[in-house]
mmCIF file of C-alpha atoms in Angstrom:
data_model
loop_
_atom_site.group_PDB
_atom_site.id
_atom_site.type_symbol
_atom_site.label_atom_id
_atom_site.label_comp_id
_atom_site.label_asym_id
_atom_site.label_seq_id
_atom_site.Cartn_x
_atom_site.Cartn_y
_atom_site.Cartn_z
ATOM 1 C CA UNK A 1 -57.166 -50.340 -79.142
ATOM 2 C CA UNK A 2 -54.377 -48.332 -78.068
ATOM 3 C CA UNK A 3 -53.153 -48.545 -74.645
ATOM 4 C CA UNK A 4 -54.521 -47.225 -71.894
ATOM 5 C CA UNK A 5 -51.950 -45.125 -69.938
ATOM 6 C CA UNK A 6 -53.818 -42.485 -68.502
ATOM 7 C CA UNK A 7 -51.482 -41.115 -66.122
ATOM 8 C CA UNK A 8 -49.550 -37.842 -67.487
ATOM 9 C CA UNK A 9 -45.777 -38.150 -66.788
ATOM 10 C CA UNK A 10 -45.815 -35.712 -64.022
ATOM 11 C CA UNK A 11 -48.700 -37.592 -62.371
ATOM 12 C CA UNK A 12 -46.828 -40.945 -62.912
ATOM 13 C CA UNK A 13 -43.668 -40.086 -61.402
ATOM 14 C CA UNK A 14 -45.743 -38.749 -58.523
ATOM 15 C CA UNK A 15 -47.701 -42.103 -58.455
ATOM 16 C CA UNK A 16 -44.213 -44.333 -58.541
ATOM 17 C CA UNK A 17 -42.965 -42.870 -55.274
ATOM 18 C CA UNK A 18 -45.685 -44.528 -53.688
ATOM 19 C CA UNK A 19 -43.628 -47.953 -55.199
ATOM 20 C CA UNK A 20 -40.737 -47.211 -54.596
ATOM 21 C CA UNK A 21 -38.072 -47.832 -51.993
ATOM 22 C CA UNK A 22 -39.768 -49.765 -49.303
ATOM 23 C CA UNK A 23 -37.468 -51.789 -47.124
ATOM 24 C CA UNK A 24 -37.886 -55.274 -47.344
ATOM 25 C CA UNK A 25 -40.012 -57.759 -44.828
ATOM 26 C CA UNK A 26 -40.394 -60.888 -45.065
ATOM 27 C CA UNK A 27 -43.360 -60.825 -47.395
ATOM 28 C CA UNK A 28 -41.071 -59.487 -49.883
ATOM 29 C CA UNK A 29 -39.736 -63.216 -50.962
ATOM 30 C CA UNK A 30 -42.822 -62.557 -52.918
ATOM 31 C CA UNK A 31 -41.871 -58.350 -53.554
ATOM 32 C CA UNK A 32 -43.409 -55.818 -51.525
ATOM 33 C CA UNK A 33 -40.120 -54.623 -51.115
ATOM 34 C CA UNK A 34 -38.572 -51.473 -53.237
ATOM 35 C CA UNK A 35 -37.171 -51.950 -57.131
ATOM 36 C CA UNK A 36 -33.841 -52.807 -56.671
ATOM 37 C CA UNK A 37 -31.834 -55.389 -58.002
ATOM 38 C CA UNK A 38 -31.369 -56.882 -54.476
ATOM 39 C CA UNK A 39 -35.434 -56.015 -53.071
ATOM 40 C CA UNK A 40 -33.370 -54.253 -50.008
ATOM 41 C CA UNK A 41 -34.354 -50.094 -50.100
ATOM 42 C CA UNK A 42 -33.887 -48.704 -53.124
ATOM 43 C CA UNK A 43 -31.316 -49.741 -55.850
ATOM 44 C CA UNK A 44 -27.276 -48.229 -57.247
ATOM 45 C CA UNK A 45 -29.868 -46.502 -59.670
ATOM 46 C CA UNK A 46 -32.900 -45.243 -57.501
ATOM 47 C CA UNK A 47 -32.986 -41.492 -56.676
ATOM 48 C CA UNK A 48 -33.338 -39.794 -53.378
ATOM 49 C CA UNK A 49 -37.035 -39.393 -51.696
ATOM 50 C CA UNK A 50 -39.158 -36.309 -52.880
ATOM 51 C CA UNK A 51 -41.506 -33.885 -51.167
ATOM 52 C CA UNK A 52 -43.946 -36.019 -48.780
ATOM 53 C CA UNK A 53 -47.580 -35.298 -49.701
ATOM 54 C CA UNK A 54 -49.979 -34.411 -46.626
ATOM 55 C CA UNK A 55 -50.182 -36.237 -44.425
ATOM 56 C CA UNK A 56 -47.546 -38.885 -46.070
ATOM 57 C CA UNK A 57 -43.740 -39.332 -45.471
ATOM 58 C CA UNK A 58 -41.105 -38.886 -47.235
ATOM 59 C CA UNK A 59 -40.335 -41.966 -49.709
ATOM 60 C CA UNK A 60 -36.595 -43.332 -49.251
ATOM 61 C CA UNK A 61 -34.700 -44.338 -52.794
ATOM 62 C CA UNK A 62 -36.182 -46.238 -55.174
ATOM 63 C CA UNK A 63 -34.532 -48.112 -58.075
ATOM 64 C CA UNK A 64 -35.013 -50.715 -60.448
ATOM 65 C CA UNK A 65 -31.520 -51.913 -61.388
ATOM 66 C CA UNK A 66 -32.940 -55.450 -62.314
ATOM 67 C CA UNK A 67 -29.442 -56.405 -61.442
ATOM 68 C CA UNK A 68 -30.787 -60.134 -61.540
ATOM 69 C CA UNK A 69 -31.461 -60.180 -65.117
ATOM 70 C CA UNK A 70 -28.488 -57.967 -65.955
ATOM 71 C CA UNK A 71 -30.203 -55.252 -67.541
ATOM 72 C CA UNK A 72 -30.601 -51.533 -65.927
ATOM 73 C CA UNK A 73 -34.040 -50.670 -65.223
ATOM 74 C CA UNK A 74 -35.775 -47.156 -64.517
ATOM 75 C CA UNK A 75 -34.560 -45.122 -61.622
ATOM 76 C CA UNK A 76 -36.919 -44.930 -58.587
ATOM 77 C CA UNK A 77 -38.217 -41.383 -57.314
ATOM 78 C CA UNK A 78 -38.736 -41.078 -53.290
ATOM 79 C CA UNK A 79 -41.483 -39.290 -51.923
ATOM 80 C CA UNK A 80 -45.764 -39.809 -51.140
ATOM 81 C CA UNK A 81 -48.509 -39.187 -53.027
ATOM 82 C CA UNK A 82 -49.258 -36.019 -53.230
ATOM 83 C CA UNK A 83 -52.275 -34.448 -51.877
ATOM 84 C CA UNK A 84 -53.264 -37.876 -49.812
ATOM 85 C CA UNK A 85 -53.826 -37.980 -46.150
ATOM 86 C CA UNK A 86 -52.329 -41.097 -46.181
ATOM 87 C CA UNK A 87 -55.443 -43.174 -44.304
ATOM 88 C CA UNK A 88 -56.410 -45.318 -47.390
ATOM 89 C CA UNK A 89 -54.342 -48.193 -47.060
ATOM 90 C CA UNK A 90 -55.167 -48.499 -43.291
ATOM 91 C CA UNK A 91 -58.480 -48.486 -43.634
ATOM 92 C CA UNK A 92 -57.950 -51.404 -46.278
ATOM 93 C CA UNK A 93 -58.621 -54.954 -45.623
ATOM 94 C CA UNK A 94 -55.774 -57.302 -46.713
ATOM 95 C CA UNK A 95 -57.552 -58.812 -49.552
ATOM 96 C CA UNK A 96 -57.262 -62.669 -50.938
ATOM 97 C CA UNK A 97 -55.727 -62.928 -54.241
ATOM 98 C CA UNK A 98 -55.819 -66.290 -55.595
ATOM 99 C CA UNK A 99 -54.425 -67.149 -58.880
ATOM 100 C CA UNK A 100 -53.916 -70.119 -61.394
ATOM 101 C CA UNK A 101 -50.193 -70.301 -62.504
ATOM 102 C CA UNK A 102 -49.760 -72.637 -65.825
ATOM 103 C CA UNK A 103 -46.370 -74.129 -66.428
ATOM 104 C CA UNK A 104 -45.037 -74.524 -70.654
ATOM 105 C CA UNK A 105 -42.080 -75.071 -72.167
ATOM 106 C CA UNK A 106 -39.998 -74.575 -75.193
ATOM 107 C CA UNK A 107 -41.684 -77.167 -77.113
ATOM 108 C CA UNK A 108 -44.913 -74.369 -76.608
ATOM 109 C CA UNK A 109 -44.438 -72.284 -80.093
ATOM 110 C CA UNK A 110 -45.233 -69.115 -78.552
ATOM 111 C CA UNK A 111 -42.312 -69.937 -75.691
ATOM 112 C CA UNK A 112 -38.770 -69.809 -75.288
ATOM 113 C CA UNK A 113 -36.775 -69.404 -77.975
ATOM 114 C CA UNK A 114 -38.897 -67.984 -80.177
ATOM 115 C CA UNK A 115 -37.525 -69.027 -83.596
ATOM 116 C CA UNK A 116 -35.191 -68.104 -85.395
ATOM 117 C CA UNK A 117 -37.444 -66.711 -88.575
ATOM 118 C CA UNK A 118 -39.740 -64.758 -85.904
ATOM 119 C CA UNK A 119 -38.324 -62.899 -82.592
ATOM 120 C CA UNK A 120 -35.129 -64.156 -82.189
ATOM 121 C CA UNK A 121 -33.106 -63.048 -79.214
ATOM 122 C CA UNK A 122 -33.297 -59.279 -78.814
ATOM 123 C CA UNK A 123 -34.464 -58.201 -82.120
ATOM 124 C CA UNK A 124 -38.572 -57.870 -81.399
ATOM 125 C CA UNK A 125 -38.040 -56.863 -77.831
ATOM 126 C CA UNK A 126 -40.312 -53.862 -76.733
ATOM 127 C CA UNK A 127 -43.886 -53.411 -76.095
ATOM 128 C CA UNK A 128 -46.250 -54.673 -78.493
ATOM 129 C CA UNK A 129 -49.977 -53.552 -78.298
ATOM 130 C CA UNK A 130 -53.129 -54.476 -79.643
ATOM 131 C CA UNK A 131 -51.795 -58.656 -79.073
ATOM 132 C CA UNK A 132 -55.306 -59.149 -77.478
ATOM 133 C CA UNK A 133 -58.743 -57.721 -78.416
ATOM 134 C CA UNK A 134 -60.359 -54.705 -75.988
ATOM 135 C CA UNK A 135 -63.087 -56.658 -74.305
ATOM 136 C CA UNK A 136 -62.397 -60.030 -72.416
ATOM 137 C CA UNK A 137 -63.844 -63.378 -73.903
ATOM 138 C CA UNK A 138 -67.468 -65.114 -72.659
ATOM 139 C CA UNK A 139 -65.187 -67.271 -71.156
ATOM 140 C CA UNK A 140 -63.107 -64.444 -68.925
ATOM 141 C CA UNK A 141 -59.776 -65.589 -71.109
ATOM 142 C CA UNK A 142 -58.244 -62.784 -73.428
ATOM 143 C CA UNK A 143 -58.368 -63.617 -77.337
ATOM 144 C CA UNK A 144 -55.667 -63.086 -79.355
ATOM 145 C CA UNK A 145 -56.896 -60.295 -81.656
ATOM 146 C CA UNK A 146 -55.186 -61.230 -85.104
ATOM 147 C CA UNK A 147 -57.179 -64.679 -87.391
ATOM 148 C CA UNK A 148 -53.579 -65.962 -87.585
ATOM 149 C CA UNK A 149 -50.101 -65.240 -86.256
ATOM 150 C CA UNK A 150 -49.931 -62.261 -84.749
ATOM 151 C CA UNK A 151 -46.976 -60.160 -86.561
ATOM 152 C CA UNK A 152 -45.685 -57.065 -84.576
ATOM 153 C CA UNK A 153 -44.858 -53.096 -86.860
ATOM 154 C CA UNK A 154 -41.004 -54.957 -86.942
ATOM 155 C CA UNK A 155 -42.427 -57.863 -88.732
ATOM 156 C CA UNK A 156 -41.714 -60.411 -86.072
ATOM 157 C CA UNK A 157 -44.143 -63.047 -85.344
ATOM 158 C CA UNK A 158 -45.341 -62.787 -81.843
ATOM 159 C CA UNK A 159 -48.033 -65.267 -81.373
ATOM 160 C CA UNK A 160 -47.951 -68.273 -83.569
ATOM 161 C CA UNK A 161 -52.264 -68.488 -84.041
ATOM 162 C CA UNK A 162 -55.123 -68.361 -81.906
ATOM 163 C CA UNK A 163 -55.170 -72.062 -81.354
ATOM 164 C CA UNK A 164 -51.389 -71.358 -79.710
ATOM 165 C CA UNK A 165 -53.020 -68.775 -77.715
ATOM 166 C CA UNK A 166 -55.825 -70.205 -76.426
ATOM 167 C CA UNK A 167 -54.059 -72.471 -74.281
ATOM 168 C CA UNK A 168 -52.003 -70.247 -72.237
ATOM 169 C CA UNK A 169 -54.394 -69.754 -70.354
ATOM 170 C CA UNK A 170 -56.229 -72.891 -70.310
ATOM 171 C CA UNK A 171 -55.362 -76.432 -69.068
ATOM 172 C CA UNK A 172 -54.271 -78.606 -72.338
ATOM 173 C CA UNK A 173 -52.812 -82.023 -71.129
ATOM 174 C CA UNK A 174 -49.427 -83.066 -72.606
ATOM 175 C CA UNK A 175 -48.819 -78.921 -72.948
ATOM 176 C CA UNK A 176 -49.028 -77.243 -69.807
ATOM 177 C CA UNK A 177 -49.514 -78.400 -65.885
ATOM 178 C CA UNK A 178 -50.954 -75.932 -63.213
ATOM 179 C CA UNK A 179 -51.341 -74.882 -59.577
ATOM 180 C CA UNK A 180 -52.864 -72.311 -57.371
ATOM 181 C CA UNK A 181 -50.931 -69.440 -56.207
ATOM 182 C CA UNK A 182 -51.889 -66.882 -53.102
ATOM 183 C CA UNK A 183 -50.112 -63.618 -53.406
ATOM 184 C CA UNK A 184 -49.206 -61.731 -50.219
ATOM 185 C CA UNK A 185 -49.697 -58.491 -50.532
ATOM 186 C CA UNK A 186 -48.023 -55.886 -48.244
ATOM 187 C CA UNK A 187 -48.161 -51.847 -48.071
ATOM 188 C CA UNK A 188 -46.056 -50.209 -50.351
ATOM 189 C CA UNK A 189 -46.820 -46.709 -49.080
ATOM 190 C CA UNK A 190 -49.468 -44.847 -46.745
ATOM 191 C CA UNK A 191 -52.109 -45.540 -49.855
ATOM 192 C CA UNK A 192 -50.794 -47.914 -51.801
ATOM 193 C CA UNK A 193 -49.929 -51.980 -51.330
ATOM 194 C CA UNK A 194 -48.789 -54.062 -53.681
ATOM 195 C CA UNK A 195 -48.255 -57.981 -54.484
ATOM 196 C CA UNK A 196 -45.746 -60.049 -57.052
ATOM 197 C CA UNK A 197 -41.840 -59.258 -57.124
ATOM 198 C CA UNK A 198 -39.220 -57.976 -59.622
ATOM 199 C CA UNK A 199 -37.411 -61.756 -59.099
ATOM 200 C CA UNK A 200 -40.674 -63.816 -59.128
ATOM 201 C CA UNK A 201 -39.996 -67.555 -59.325
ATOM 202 C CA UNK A 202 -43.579 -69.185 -57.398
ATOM 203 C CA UNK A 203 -42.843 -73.032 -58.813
ATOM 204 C CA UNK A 204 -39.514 -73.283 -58.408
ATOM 205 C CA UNK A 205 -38.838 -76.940 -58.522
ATOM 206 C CA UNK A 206 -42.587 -77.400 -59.355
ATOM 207 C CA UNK A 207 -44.861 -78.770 -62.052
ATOM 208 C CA UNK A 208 -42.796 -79.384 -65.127
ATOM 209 C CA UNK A 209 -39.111 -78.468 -63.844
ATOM 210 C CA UNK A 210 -36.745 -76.406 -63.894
ATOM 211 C CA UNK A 211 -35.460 -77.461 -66.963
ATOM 212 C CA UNK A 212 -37.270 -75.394 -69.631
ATOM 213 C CA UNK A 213 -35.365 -75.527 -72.619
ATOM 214 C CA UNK A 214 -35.952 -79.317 -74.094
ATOM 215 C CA UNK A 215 -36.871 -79.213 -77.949
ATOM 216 C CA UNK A 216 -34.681 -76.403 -78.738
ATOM 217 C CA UNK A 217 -31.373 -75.934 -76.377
ATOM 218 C CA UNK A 218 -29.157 -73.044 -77.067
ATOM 219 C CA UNK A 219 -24.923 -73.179 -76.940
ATOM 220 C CA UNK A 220 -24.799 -70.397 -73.958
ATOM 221 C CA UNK A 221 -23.584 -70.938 -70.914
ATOM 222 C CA UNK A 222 -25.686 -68.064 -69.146
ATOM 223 C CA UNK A 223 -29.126 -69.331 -70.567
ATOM 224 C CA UNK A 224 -28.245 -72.703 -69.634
ATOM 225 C CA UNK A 225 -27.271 -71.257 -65.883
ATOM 226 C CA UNK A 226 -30.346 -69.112 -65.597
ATOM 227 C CA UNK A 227 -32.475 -72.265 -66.868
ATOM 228 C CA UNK A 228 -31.330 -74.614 -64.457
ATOM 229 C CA UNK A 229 -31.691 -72.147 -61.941
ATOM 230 C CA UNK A 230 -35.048 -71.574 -61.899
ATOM 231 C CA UNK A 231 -38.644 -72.450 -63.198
ATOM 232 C CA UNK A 232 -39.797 -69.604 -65.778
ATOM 233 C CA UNK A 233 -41.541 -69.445 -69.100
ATOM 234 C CA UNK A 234 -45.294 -69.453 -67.503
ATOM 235 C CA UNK A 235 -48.341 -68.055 -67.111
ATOM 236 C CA UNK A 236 -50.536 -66.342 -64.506
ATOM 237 C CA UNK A 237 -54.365 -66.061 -64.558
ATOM 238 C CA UNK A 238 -55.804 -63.951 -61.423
ATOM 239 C CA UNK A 239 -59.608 -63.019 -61.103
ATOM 240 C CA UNK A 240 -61.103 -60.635 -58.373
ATOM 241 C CA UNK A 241 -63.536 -58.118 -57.596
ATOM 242 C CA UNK A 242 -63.384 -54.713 -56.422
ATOM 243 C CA UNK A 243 -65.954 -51.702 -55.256
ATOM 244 C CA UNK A 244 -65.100 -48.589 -57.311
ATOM 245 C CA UNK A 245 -65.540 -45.681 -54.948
ATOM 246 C CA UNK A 246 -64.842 -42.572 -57.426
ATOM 247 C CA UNK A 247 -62.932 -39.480 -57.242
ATOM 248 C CA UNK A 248 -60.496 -41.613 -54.422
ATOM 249 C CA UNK A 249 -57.317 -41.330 -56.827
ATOM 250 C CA UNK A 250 -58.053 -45.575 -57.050
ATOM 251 C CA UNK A 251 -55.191 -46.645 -59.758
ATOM 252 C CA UNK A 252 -53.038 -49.854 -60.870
ATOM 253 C CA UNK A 253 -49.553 -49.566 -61.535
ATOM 254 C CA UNK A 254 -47.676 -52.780 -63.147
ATOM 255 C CA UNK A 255 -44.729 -53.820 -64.223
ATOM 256 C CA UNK A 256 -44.038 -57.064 -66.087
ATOM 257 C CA UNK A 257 -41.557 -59.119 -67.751
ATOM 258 C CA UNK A 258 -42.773 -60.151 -70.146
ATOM 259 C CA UNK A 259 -46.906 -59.597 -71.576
ATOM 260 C CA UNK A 260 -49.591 -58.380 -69.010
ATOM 261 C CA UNK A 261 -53.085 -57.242 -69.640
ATOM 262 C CA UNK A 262 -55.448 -55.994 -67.306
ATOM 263 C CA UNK A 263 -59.248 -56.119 -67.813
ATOM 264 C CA UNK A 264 -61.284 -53.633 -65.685
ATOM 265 C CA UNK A 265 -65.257 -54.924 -66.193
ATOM 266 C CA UNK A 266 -64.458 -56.495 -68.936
ATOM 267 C CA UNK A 267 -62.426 -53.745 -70.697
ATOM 268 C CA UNK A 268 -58.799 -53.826 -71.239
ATOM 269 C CA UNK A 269 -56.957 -51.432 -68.841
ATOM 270 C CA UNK A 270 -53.436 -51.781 -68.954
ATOM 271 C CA UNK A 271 -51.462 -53.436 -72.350
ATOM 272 C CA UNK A 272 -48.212 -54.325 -71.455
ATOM 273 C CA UNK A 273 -48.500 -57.103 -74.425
ATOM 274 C CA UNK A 274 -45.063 -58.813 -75.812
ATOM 275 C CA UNK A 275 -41.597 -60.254 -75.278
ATOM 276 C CA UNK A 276 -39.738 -57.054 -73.702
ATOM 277 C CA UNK A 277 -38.021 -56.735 -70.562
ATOM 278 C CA UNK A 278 -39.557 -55.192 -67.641
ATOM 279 C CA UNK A 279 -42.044 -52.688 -68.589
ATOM 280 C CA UNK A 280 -44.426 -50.053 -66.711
ATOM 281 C CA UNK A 281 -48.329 -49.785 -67.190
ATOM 282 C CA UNK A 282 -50.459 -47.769 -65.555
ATOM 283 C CA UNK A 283 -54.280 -46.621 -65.031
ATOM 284 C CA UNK A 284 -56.081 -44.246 -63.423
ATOM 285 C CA UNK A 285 -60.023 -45.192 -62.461
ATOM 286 C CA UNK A 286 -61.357 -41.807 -62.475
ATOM 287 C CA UNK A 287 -59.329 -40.987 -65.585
ATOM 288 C CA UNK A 288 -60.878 -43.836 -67.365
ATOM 289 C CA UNK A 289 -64.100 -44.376 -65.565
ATOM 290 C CA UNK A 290 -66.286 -43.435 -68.274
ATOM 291 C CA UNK A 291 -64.134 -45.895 -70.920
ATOM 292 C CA UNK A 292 -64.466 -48.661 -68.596
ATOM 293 C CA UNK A 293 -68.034 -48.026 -67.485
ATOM 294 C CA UNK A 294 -67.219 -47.065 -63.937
ATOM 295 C CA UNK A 295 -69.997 -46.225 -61.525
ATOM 296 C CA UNK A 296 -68.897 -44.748 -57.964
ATOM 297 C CA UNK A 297 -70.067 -47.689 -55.074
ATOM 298 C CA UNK A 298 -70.719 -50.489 -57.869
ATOM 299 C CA UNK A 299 -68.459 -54.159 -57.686
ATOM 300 C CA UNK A 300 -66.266 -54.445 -60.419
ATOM 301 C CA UNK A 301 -64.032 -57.925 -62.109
ATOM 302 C CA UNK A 302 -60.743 -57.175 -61.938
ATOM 303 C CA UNK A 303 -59.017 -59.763 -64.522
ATOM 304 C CA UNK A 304 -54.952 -60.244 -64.947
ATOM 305 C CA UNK A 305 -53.392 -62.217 -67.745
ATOM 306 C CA UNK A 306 -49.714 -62.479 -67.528
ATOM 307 C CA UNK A 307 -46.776 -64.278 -69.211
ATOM 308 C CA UNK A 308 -42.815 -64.873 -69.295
ATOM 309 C CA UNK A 309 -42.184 -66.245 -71.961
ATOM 310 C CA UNK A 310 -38.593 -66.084 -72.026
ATOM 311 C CA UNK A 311 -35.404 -66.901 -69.749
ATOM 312 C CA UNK A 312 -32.850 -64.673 -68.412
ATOM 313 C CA UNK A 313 -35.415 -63.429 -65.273
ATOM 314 C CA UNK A 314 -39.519 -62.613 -64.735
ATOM 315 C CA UNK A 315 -40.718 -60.107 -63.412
ATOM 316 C CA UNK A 316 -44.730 -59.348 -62.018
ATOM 317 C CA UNK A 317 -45.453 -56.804 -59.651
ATOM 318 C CA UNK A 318 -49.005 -54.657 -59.011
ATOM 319 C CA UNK A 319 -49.322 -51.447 -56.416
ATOM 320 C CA UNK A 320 -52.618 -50.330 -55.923
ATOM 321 C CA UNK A 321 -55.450 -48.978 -53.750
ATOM 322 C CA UNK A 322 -58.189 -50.857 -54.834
ATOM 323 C CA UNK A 323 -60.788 -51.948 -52.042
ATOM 324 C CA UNK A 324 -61.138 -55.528 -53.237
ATOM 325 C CA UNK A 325 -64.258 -57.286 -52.140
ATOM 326 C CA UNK A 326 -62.301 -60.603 -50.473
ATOM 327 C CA UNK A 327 -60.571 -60.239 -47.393
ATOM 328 C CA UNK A 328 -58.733 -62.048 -44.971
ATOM 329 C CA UNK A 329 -60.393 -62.609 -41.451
#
């Protein structure tokens, strides 16, 4: 199944100033904050504000220098959503999203470093769809959609089997240890919030350690530094529910270092599969209501799978202006 990216390119660069350049609170130790390297307003890269839609305001600069994992990301665009009257978000509750965060390391097959015969370093790094089937499992788990290893167009192994697969995002004792995660979520705009961060380290100090690389060290000093200074190479398992209200402009935007799927009622949404730096996915409900099975006023699963699988930074972050169905008192 291809991926579902609905958004044109005007629409999404309209959409993206609604992420973009927000100054940072104190929520934003978990990223509500704008794209830059440093989560303060806007990054060396972001561009100025746009045109503020009705009944918006005008968007500050954006960015996404990524200056944490040393690698330059998009450049932000300012500006509101076009066309909004910018009462959405307010009218919001400030939902509960609860999640199950699974800790690996290298001596996982599908984890840091992935060897040397299959995706070594920066050779296979880029977006890889199609990793997982369409439709979720019985089980609400993704399924990896190849009988064996999954092999990407460049030839490069990207999943070692299903077996492999199956337990990131399951509790296997001996492979992986877990713990419960509640995101904060805080507006990102006049109709859009958002939860995760472009720097998001939850078990820091947690679970297995810090120390990630064990079977497999490498000779470089910078891994070795970012290893030590942080616990990565994880996975993050989030289930909620959500009324679709129809022709509301309701979308998803992601970005992710590295895989994340989205499942909308079952249906795979956004494919931001593989081992790639941080990457942009995108949705919109009306576009794809008929795809998904979308009925205006109905409750709806909203399912997100996501992985880092390597060092040198993670990033997860969601903006959005779905009415979830759990919400704080």
């Amino acid at each position: 199944m291809a991926t579902t990216k609905y958004l044109s390119i005007m629409s999404l660069v309209t959409l993206l100033a609604c992420t973009s350049g927000s100054k940072k609170t104190e929520a934003d130790d978990e990223g509500s904050g704008g794209a830059g390297g440093a989560l303060e307003e806007g990054g060396n890269d972001g561009q100025t504000g746009g045109k503020a839609g009705a009944g918006g305001k005008a968007g500050s600069s954006g960015g996404s220098a990524g200056a944490a994992a040393g690698t330059q990301g998009s450049a932000g665009m300012g500006g509101a959503m076009a066309g909004q009257d910018g009462t959405m978000a307010e009218a919001m509750c400030e939902p509960i999203l609860e999640a199950t965060i699974r800790d690996f390391n290298d001596r996982h097959p599908d984890f840091e470093p992935l060897q040397t015969e299959d995706c070594l370093m920066m050779q296979c790094w880029g977006e890889t769809l199609g990793i997982v089937k369409p439709i979720l499992g019985s089980d609400k788990k993704p399924e990896l959609s190849s009988a064996g290893a999954f092999v990407d167009k460049g030839g490069y192994r990207q999943v070692t089997s299903p077996q492999s697969f199956s337990q990131w995002f399951r509790d296997v004792s001996g492979v992986n240890m877990k713990t419960t995660h509640t995101f904060a979520t805080a507006p990102r705009s006049k109709t859009l919030y958002g939860f995760g961060a472009e720097n998001f380290f939850p078990i820091d100090n947690m679970l297995m350690g810090n120390t990630d690389l064990i079977e497999r060290p490498i000779d470089d000093a910078a891994l070795t530094m970012a290893d030590a200074a942080h616990n990565q190479l994880m996975t993050i398992e989030l289930h909620a529910e959500f009324i679709y209200q129809g022709n509301k402009g309701e979308i998803v935007i992601a970005e992710s270092d590295d895989d994340l799927w989205l499942f909308i009622n079952g249906k795979l949404a956004i494919d931001n599969g593989g081992v790639h730096p941080l990457m942009l996915g995108s949705v919109s409900l009306d576009n794809a209501a008929e795809m998904l099975g979308l009925e205006p006023g109905k409750t709806y699963a909203f399912d997100l799978f996501y992985a880092d699988r390597k060092l040198y930074g993670t990033t997860l972050r969601v903006g959005t202006n779905l009415m979830f169905t759990t919400c704080k008192k």
